[in-house]
PDB file of C-alpha atoms in Angstrom:
ATOM      1  CA  MET A   1      -5.061  20.571   9.794  1.00 41.00           C
ATOM      2  CA  SER A   2      -7.630  21.311   7.134  1.00 45.00           C
ATOM      3  CA  VAL A   3      -7.223  21.002   3.379  1.00 50.00           C
ATOM      4  CA  ASN A   4      -7.075  24.468   1.843  1.00 47.00           C
ATOM      5  CA  GLN A   5      -6.691  23.631  -1.841  1.00 44.00           C
ATOM      6  CA  PRO A   6      -9.563  24.641  -4.182  1.00 42.00           C
ATOM      7  CA  VAL A   7     -11.866  22.004  -5.612  1.00 42.00           C
ATOM      8  CA  HIS A   8      -9.920  20.542  -8.498  1.00 48.00           C
ATOM      9  CA  GLN A   9      -9.661  16.955  -9.673  1.00 56.00           C
ATOM     10  CA  SER A  10      -6.038  17.435 -10.762  1.00 84.00           C
ATOM     11  CA  VAL A  11      -4.972  17.901  -7.128  1.00 92.00           C
ATOM     12  CA  VAL A  12      -3.764  14.459  -6.059  1.00 95.00           C
ATOM     13  CA  ALA A  13      -3.622  13.115  -2.507  1.00 97.00           C
ATOM     14  CA  ALA A  14      -1.616   9.858  -2.305  1.00 98.00           C
ATOM     15  CA  PHE A  15      -2.055   7.571   0.699  1.00 98.00           C
ATOM     16  CA  ASP A  16       0.011   4.584   1.726  1.00 98.00           C
ATOM     17  CA  PHE A  17      -2.188   1.858   3.238  1.00 98.00           C
ATOM     18  CA  ASP A  18      -0.471  -0.379   5.815  1.00 98.00           C
ATOM     19  CA  GLY A  19       0.555   1.608   8.868  1.00 97.00           C
ATOM     20  CA  THR A  20      -0.810   4.854   7.441  1.00 98.00           C
ATOM     21  CA  LEU A  21      -4.512   4.331   6.850  1.00 98.00           C
ATOM     22  CA  THR A  22      -4.348   1.275   9.119  1.00 98.00           C
ATOM     23  CA  ARG A  23      -2.721   0.723  12.493  1.00 97.00           C
ATOM     24  CA  ARG A  24      -0.461  -2.077  11.288  1.00 95.00           C
ATOM     25  CA  ASP A  25       0.363  -4.466   8.446  1.00 96.00           C
ATOM     26  CA  THR A  26      -2.636  -6.178   6.848  1.00 97.00           C
ATOM     27  CA  PHE A  27      -1.086  -8.717   4.478  1.00 97.00           C
ATOM     28  CA  VAL A  28       0.037 -11.189   7.152  1.00 95.00           C
ATOM     29  CA  PRO A  29      -3.373 -11.195   8.921  1.00 95.00           C
ATOM     30  CA  PHE A  30      -5.049 -11.611   5.523  1.00 97.00           C
ATOM     31  CA  LEU A  31      -2.937 -14.701   4.767  1.00 97.00           C
ATOM     32  CA  ALA A  32      -3.473 -16.116   8.259  1.00 97.00           C
ATOM     33  CA  ARG A  33      -7.232 -15.623   7.993  1.00 96.00           C
ATOM     34  CA  GLY A  34      -7.386 -17.293   4.592  1.00 97.00           C
ATOM     35  CA  LEU A  35      -5.077 -20.228   5.220  1.00 97.00           C
ATOM     36  CA  GLY A  36      -5.843 -20.761   8.877  1.00 97.00           C
ATOM     37  CA  TRP A  37      -3.066 -20.509  11.441  1.00 95.00           C
ATOM     38  CA  PRO A  38      -1.651 -24.076  11.138  1.00 96.00           C
ATOM     39  CA  ARG A  39      -1.053 -23.800   7.369  1.00 97.00           C
ATOM     40  CA  PHE A  40       0.091 -20.203   7.651  1.00 96.00           C
ATOM     41  CA  LEU A  41       2.667 -21.054  10.343  1.00 96.00           C
ATOM     42  CA  LEU A  42       3.921 -23.921   8.167  1.00 97.00           C
ATOM     43  CA  ALA A  43       4.353 -21.487   5.278  1.00 96.00           C
ATOM     44  CA  LEU A  44       6.303 -19.138   7.540  1.00 95.00           C
ATOM     45  CA  LEU A  45       8.531 -22.036   8.613  1.00 96.00           C
ATOM     46  CA  LEU A  46       9.243 -22.975   4.995  1.00 96.00           C
ATOM     47  CA  CYS A  47       9.899 -19.322   4.180  1.00 96.00           C
ATOM     48  CA  ALA A  48      12.113 -18.762   7.235  1.00 96.00           C
ATOM     49  CA  PRO A  49      15.485 -18.773   5.366  1.00 95.00           C
ATOM     50  CA  TRP A  50      14.298 -15.984   3.037  1.00 95.00           C
ATOM     51  CA  LEU A  51      12.697 -13.989   5.863  1.00 93.00           C
ATOM     52  CA  ALA A  52      15.891 -14.280   7.912  1.00 95.00           C
ATOM     53  CA  ALA A  53      17.998 -13.204   4.940  1.00 95.00           C
ATOM     54  CA  PHE A  54      15.754 -10.173   4.485  1.00 92.00           C
ATOM     55  CA  ALA A  55      15.991  -9.304   8.187  1.00 92.00           C
ATOM     56  CA  LEU A  56      19.791  -9.441   7.869  1.00 92.00           C
ATOM     57  CA  ARG A  57      19.570  -7.288   4.716  1.00 90.00           C
ATOM     58  CA  LEU A  58      21.103 -10.020   2.585  1.00 94.00           C
ATOM     59  CA  ILE A  59      18.209  -9.990   0.112  1.00 93.00           C
ATOM     60  CA  PRO A  60      15.755  -7.220  -0.838  1.00 92.00           C
ATOM     61  CA  ASN A  61      12.179  -6.981   0.387  1.00 90.00           C
ATOM     62  CA  HIS A  62      10.592  -8.138  -2.866  1.00 93.00           C
ATOM     63  CA  VAL A  63      12.563 -11.422  -2.950  1.00 95.00           C
ATOM     64  CA  ALA A  64      11.364 -12.529   0.492  1.00 95.00           C
ATOM     65  CA  LYS A  65       7.860 -11.305  -0.255  1.00 96.00           C
ATOM     66  CA  GLN A  66       7.746 -13.229  -3.535  1.00 96.00           C
ATOM     67  CA  LYS A  67       8.764 -16.453  -1.781  1.00 96.00           C
ATOM     68  CA  LEU A  68       6.025 -16.014   0.823  1.00 97.00           C
ATOM     69  CA  MET A  69       3.476 -15.361  -1.916  1.00 97.00           C
ATOM     70  CA  GLN A  70       4.514 -18.481  -3.799  1.00 97.00           C
ATOM     71  CA  LEU A  71       4.100 -20.612  -0.689  1.00 96.00           C
ATOM     72  CA  THR A  72       0.723 -19.178   0.272  1.00 98.00           C
ATOM     73  CA  LEU A  73      -1.046 -18.092  -2.916  1.00 98.00           C
ATOM     74  CA  ASN A  74       0.074 -20.423  -5.694  1.00 98.00           C
ATOM     75  CA  ASN A  75      -2.863 -22.238  -7.338  1.00 98.00           C
ATOM     76  CA  LYS A  76      -5.481 -20.432  -5.248  1.00 98.00           C
ATOM     77  CA  THR A  77      -8.561 -19.399  -7.239  1.00 98.00           C
ATOM     78  CA  THR A  78      -9.916 -15.899  -7.562  1.00 98.00           C
ATOM     79  CA  ALA A  79     -13.098 -17.194  -5.912  1.00 98.00           C
ATOM     80  CA  GLN A  80     -11.022 -18.270  -2.917  1.00 98.00           C
ATOM     81  CA  MET A  81      -9.443 -14.829  -2.766  1.00 98.00           C
ATOM     82  CA  ASP A  82     -12.878 -13.239  -2.720  1.00 98.00           C
ATOM     83  CA  ASP A  83     -13.885 -15.533   0.149  1.00 98.00           C
ATOM     84  CA  TRP A  84     -10.653 -14.791   2.050  1.00 98.00           C
ATOM     85  CA  THR A  85     -11.254 -11.069   1.555  1.00 98.00           C
ATOM     86  CA  SER A  86     -14.831 -11.267   2.811  1.00 97.00           C
ATOM     87  CA  ARG A  87     -13.744 -13.102   5.962  1.00 97.00           C
ATOM     88  CA  TRP A  88     -10.822 -10.729   6.539  1.00 97.00           C
ATOM     89  CA  LEU A  89     -13.011  -7.650   6.069  1.00 97.00           C
ATOM     90  CA  GLN A  90     -15.551  -9.043   8.512  1.00 96.00           C
ATOM     91  CA  ASN A  91     -13.204 -10.363  11.208  1.00 95.00           C
ATOM     92  CA  ASP A  92      -9.907  -8.478  11.024  1.00 94.00           C
ATOM     93  CA  PHE A  93     -10.389  -5.160   9.251  1.00 95.00           C
ATOM     94  CA  PRO A  94     -12.862  -3.464  11.636  1.00 92.00           C
ATOM     95  CA  GLY A  95     -11.025  -1.239  14.074  1.00 93.00           C
ATOM     96  CA  GLN A  96      -7.835  -1.167  11.993  1.00 95.00           C
ATOM     97  CA  LEU A  97      -8.366   2.248  10.385  1.00 97.00           C
ATOM     98  CA  GLN A  98      -6.606   5.222  11.966  1.00 97.00           C
ATOM     99  CA  SER A  99      -8.976   8.053  12.810  1.00 96.00           C
ATOM    100  CA  TRP A 100      -6.561  10.852  11.838  1.00 97.00           C
ATOM    101  CA  ALA A 101      -5.892   9.300   8.431  1.00 98.00           C
ATOM    102  CA  MET A 102      -9.566   8.728   7.730  1.00 98.00           C
ATOM    103  CA  ALA A 103     -10.301  12.326   8.701  1.00 98.00           C
ATOM    104  CA  ARG A 104      -7.677  13.535   6.220  1.00 98.00           C
ATOM    105  CA  LEU A 105      -9.069  11.269   3.502  1.00 98.00           C
ATOM    106  CA  ALA A 106     -12.568  12.611   4.124  1.00 98.00           C
ATOM    107  CA  GLU A 107     -11.302  16.210   3.869  1.00 97.00           C
ATOM    108  CA  HIS A 108      -9.619  15.508   0.536  1.00 97.00           C
ATOM    109  CA  GLN A 109     -12.699  13.772  -0.829  1.00 97.00           C
ATOM    110  CA  GLN A 110     -14.953  16.627   0.263  1.00 97.00           C
ATOM    111  CA  ALA A 111     -12.573  19.122  -1.386  1.00 94.00           C
ATOM    112  CA  GLY A 112     -12.883  17.233  -4.670  1.00 93.00           C
ATOM    113  CA  HIS A 113      -9.266  16.071  -4.740  1.00 94.00           C
ATOM    114  CA  CYS A 114      -8.265  12.902  -6.563  1.00 95.00           C
ATOM    115  CA  CYS A 115      -7.425  10.369  -3.836  1.00 97.00           C
ATOM    116  CA  VAL A 116      -5.097   7.472  -4.664  1.00 97.00           C
ATOM    117  CA  MET A 117      -4.151   4.493  -2.505  1.00 98.00           C
ATOM    118  CA  VAL A 118      -0.537   3.463  -3.147  1.00 98.00           C
ATOM    119  CA  SER A 119       0.488   0.231  -1.451  1.00 98.00           C
ATOM    120  CA  ALA A 120       2.919  -2.664  -1.628  1.00 97.00           C
ATOM    121  CA  SER A 121       0.150  -5.020  -0.504  1.00 98.00           C
ATOM    122  CA  PRO A 122      -1.572  -7.061  -3.232  1.00 98.00           C
ATOM    123  CA  ASP A 123      -4.653  -6.273  -5.253  1.00 98.00           C
ATOM    124  CA  ILE A 124      -6.358  -9.536  -4.276  1.00 98.00           C
ATOM    125  CA  TYR A 125      -7.934  -7.771  -1.299  1.00 98.00           C
ATOM    126  CA  LEU A 126      -7.016  -4.105  -1.697  1.00 98.00           C
ATOM    127  CA  LYS A 127      -9.409  -3.658  -4.631  1.00 98.00           C
ATOM    128  CA  ARG A 128     -12.370  -4.098  -2.333  1.00 98.00           C
ATOM    129  CA  VAL A 129     -10.796  -1.988   0.400  1.00 98.00           C
ATOM    130  CA  ALA A 130     -10.129   0.911  -1.994  1.00 98.00           C
ATOM    131  CA  GLN A 131     -13.706   0.721  -3.281  1.00 98.00           C
ATOM    132  CA  GLN A 132     -15.073   0.594   0.261  1.00 97.00           C
ATOM    133  CA  LEU A 133     -13.090   3.679   1.290  1.00 98.00           C
ATOM    134  CA  GLY A 134     -14.051   5.622  -1.833  1.00 98.00           C
ATOM    135  CA  PHE A 135     -10.633   6.020  -3.449  1.00 98.00           C
ATOM    136  CA  ASP A 136     -10.469   7.263  -7.026  1.00 97.00           C
ATOM    137  CA  ALA A 137      -7.649   4.870  -7.891  1.00 97.00           C
ATOM    138  CA  LEU A 138      -5.600   2.010  -6.486  1.00 98.00           C
ATOM    139  CA  LEU A 139      -1.920   1.476  -7.270  1.00 98.00           C
ATOM    140  CA  CYS A 140      -0.539  -1.644  -5.635  1.00 98.00           C
ATOM    141  CA  THR A 141       1.289  -4.917  -6.203  1.00 98.00           C
ATOM    142  CA  GLU A 142      -0.786  -6.864  -8.724  1.00 98.00           C
ATOM    143  CA  MET A 143      -0.824 -10.653  -8.698  1.00 98.00           C
ATOM    144  CA  GLU A 144      -0.611 -12.842 -11.787  1.00 98.00           C
ATOM    145  CA  VAL A 145      -3.741 -14.861 -12.570  1.00 98.00           C
ATOM    146  CA  VAL A 146      -3.885 -17.631 -15.204  1.00 98.00           C
ATOM    147  CA  ASP A 147      -7.173 -19.393 -15.983  1.00 98.00           C
ATOM    148  CA  GLY A 148      -8.768 -18.087 -12.805  1.00 97.00           C
ATOM    149  CA  ARG A 149      -5.926 -19.171 -10.523  1.00 98.00           C
ATOM    150  CA  LEU A 150      -3.101 -17.252  -8.937  1.00 98.00           C
ATOM    151  CA  THR A 151       0.398 -18.381  -9.850  1.00 98.00           C
ATOM    152  CA  GLY A 152       1.924 -16.903  -6.705  1.00 97.00           C
ATOM    153  CA  GLN A 153       3.963 -14.561  -8.926  1.00 97.00           C
ATOM    154  CA  MET A 154       3.695 -10.797  -9.001  1.00 98.00           C
ATOM    155  CA  LYS A 155       2.289  -9.407 -12.234  1.00 97.00           C
ATOM    156  CA  THR A 156       3.835  -6.018 -11.495  1.00 97.00           C
ATOM    157  CA  PRO A 157       6.962  -5.108  -9.525  1.00 96.00           C
ATOM    158  CA  ASN A 158       6.493  -4.849  -5.770  1.00 97.00           C
ATOM    159  CA  CYS A 159       4.893  -1.397  -5.277  1.00 97.00           C
ATOM    160  CA  HIS A 160       7.432  -0.192  -2.739  1.00 96.00           C
ATOM    161  CA  GLY A 161       9.927   2.662  -2.579  1.00 96.00           C
ATOM    162  CA  GLU A 162      10.746   4.115  -5.991  1.00 97.00           C
ATOM    163  CA  GLN A 163       8.124   1.868  -7.577  1.00 97.00           C
ATOM    164  CA  LYS A 164       5.462   3.961  -5.876  1.00 97.00           C
ATOM    165  CA  VAL A 165       6.827   7.013  -7.681  1.00 96.00           C
ATOM    166  CA  LEU A 166       6.983   5.252 -11.049  1.00 96.00           C
ATOM    167  CA  ARG A 167       3.446   3.919 -10.711  1.00 96.00           C
ATOM    168  CA  LEU A 168       2.082   7.304  -9.601  1.00 94.00           C
ATOM    169  CA  LYS A 169       3.713   9.197 -12.449  1.00 92.00           C
ATOM    170  CA  ALA A 170       2.505   6.660 -15.034  1.00 93.00           C
ATOM    171  CA  TRP A 171      -1.020   6.755 -13.623  1.00 93.00           C
ATOM    172  CA  MET A 172      -1.111  10.559 -13.583  1.00 91.00           C
ATOM    173  CA  GLN A 173      -0.004  10.777 -17.199  1.00 90.00           C
ATOM    174  CA  GLU A 174      -2.671   8.264 -18.201  1.00 91.00           C
ATOM    175  CA  ARG A 175      -5.371   9.957 -16.102  1.00 89.00           C
ATOM    176  CA  PHE A 176      -4.605  13.600 -16.835  1.00 87.00           C
ATOM    177  CA  GLY A 177      -2.428  13.482 -19.966  1.00 82.00           C
ATOM    178  CA  ALA A 178       1.103  14.766 -20.405  1.00 69.00           C
ATOM    179  CA  GLN A 179      -0.106  18.376 -20.197  1.00 61.00           C
ATOM    180  CA  GLY A 180      -2.856  17.742 -17.663  1.00 61.00           C
ATOM    181  CA  GLY A 181      -1.318  19.951 -15.002  1.00 65.00           C
ATOM    182  CA  ALA A 182      -1.943  17.440 -12.206  1.00 73.00           C
ATOM    183  CA  GLU A 183       0.373  17.454  -9.246  1.00 81.00           C
ATOM    184  CA  ILE A 184       0.786  15.434  -6.085  1.00 83.00           C
ATOM    185  CA  VAL A 185       0.034  18.123  -3.544  1.00 89.00           C
ATOM    186  CA  TYR A 186      -0.408  15.763  -0.578  1.00 97.00           C
ATOM    187  CA  ALA A 187       1.220  12.446   0.353  1.00 98.00           C
ATOM    188  CA  TYR A 188       0.952  10.269   3.441  1.00 98.00           C
ATOM    189  CA  GLY A 189       3.239   7.447   4.572  1.00 98.00           C
ATOM    190  CA  ASP A 190       4.796   5.740   7.568  1.00 97.00           C
ATOM    191  CA  THR A 191       8.033   3.985   6.525  1.00 96.00           C
ATOM    192  CA  SER A 192      11.215   4.660   4.582  1.00 94.00           C
ATOM    193  CA  GLY A 193       9.588   2.837   1.662  1.00 95.00           C
ATOM    194  CA  ASP A 194       7.156   5.761   1.382  1.00 97.00           C
ATOM    195  CA  GLU A 195       9.793   8.502   1.358  1.00 97.00           C
ATOM    196  CA  PRO A 196      10.249   8.592  -2.448  1.00 97.00           C
ATOM    197  CA  MET A 197       6.502   9.259  -2.736  1.00 97.00           C
ATOM    198  CA  LEU A 198       6.596  11.868   0.025  1.00 97.00           C
ATOM    199  CA  ARG A 199       9.302  13.773  -1.847  1.00 95.00           C
ATOM    200  CA  LEU A 200       6.877  14.370  -4.717  1.00 92.00           C
ATOM    201  CA  ALA A 201       4.392  16.260  -2.569  1.00 94.00           C
ATOM    202  CA  ALA A 202       4.160  19.882  -1.580  1.00 93.00           C
ATOM    203  CA  HIS A 203       2.635  18.728   1.713  1.00 96.00           C
ATOM    204  CA  ALA A 204       3.995  15.417   3.016  1.00 97.00           C
ATOM    205  CA  PHE A 205       2.963  13.676   6.212  1.00 98.00           C
ATOM    206  CA  TYR A 206       4.861  10.892   7.990  1.00 97.00           C
ATOM    207  CA  ARG A 207       2.947   8.974  10.658  1.00 96.00           C
ATOM    208  CA  GLY A 208       0.463  11.810  10.890  1.00 96.00           C
ATOM    209  CA  LYS A 209       2.970  14.623  11.256  1.00 96.00           C
ATOM    210  CA  PRO A 210       4.423  17.027   8.665  1.00 96.00           C
ATOM    211  CA  TRP A 211       7.522  15.516   7.050  1.00 95.00           C
ATOM    212  CA  LEU A 212      10.629  17.339   5.900  1.00 90.00           C
ATOM    213  CA  ASP A 213      12.928  15.578   3.454  1.00 87.00           C
ATOM    214  CA  PRO A 214      16.169  14.989   5.404  1.00 84.00           C
ATOM    215  CA  THR A 215      18.164  15.007   2.159  1.00 80.00           C
ATOM    216  CA  LYS A 216      17.101  18.611   1.574  1.00 74.00           C
ATOM    217  CA  ALA A 217      17.586  19.849   5.128  1.00 61.00           C
ATOM    218  CA  LYS A 218      19.953  22.767   5.285  1.00 55.00           C
ATOM    219  CA  THR A 219      22.722  22.842   7.822  1.00 48.00           C
ATOM    220  CA  ALA A 220      22.356  25.779  10.160  1.00 45.00           C
ATOM    221  CA  PRO A 221      25.080  28.387   9.621  1.00 48.00           C
ATOM    222  CA  LYS A 222      27.785  28.531  12.204  1.00 49.00           C
ATOM    223  CA  SER A 223      27.875  31.597  14.408  1.00 42.00           C
TER     224      SER A 223
END
């Protein structure tokens, strides 16, 4: 399906990253590549109670994620993150991009639309990915850095679910102004955590197919 909107920078196309632009999650492979499998598996073992609680829906996503980040990223330098990112981009990232999603991104870019990556994954590697793919902006989970070292804490709330909507709206107001007339015409996602963002768009796509908000679906009249 081609993009039919006129060239206009206030037309926004918002893309989720993991599972939408890519074939699968990227944060776990990034951590494994940086730490090495022995240390990464140890971190998973130490984090197991929180991961199990999340799987059982006893704690929210961001609590388990924060614990994993503390165990794997605390006291790591920004230079280390750059090295981890370089190795991940070279060894793990190739072949991960989905052809349909990249084709859609290219269409939006050629049409002059403002393309935004919106992801729950952290900025420590997504900054370079967004630059490499030519995005106009990146909205993601930002990590706290003190004196050149990560604390393992999130600087911003986990960019998931409704947070994606809040971050997008704040960014649009800053980019275009309160009366800028920008609108999210297109949105792309692959999980329930993307649905709040999909609801903002005139044209929403879920796992590559047009998405209809189930909360707005009308019940067919009885005959």
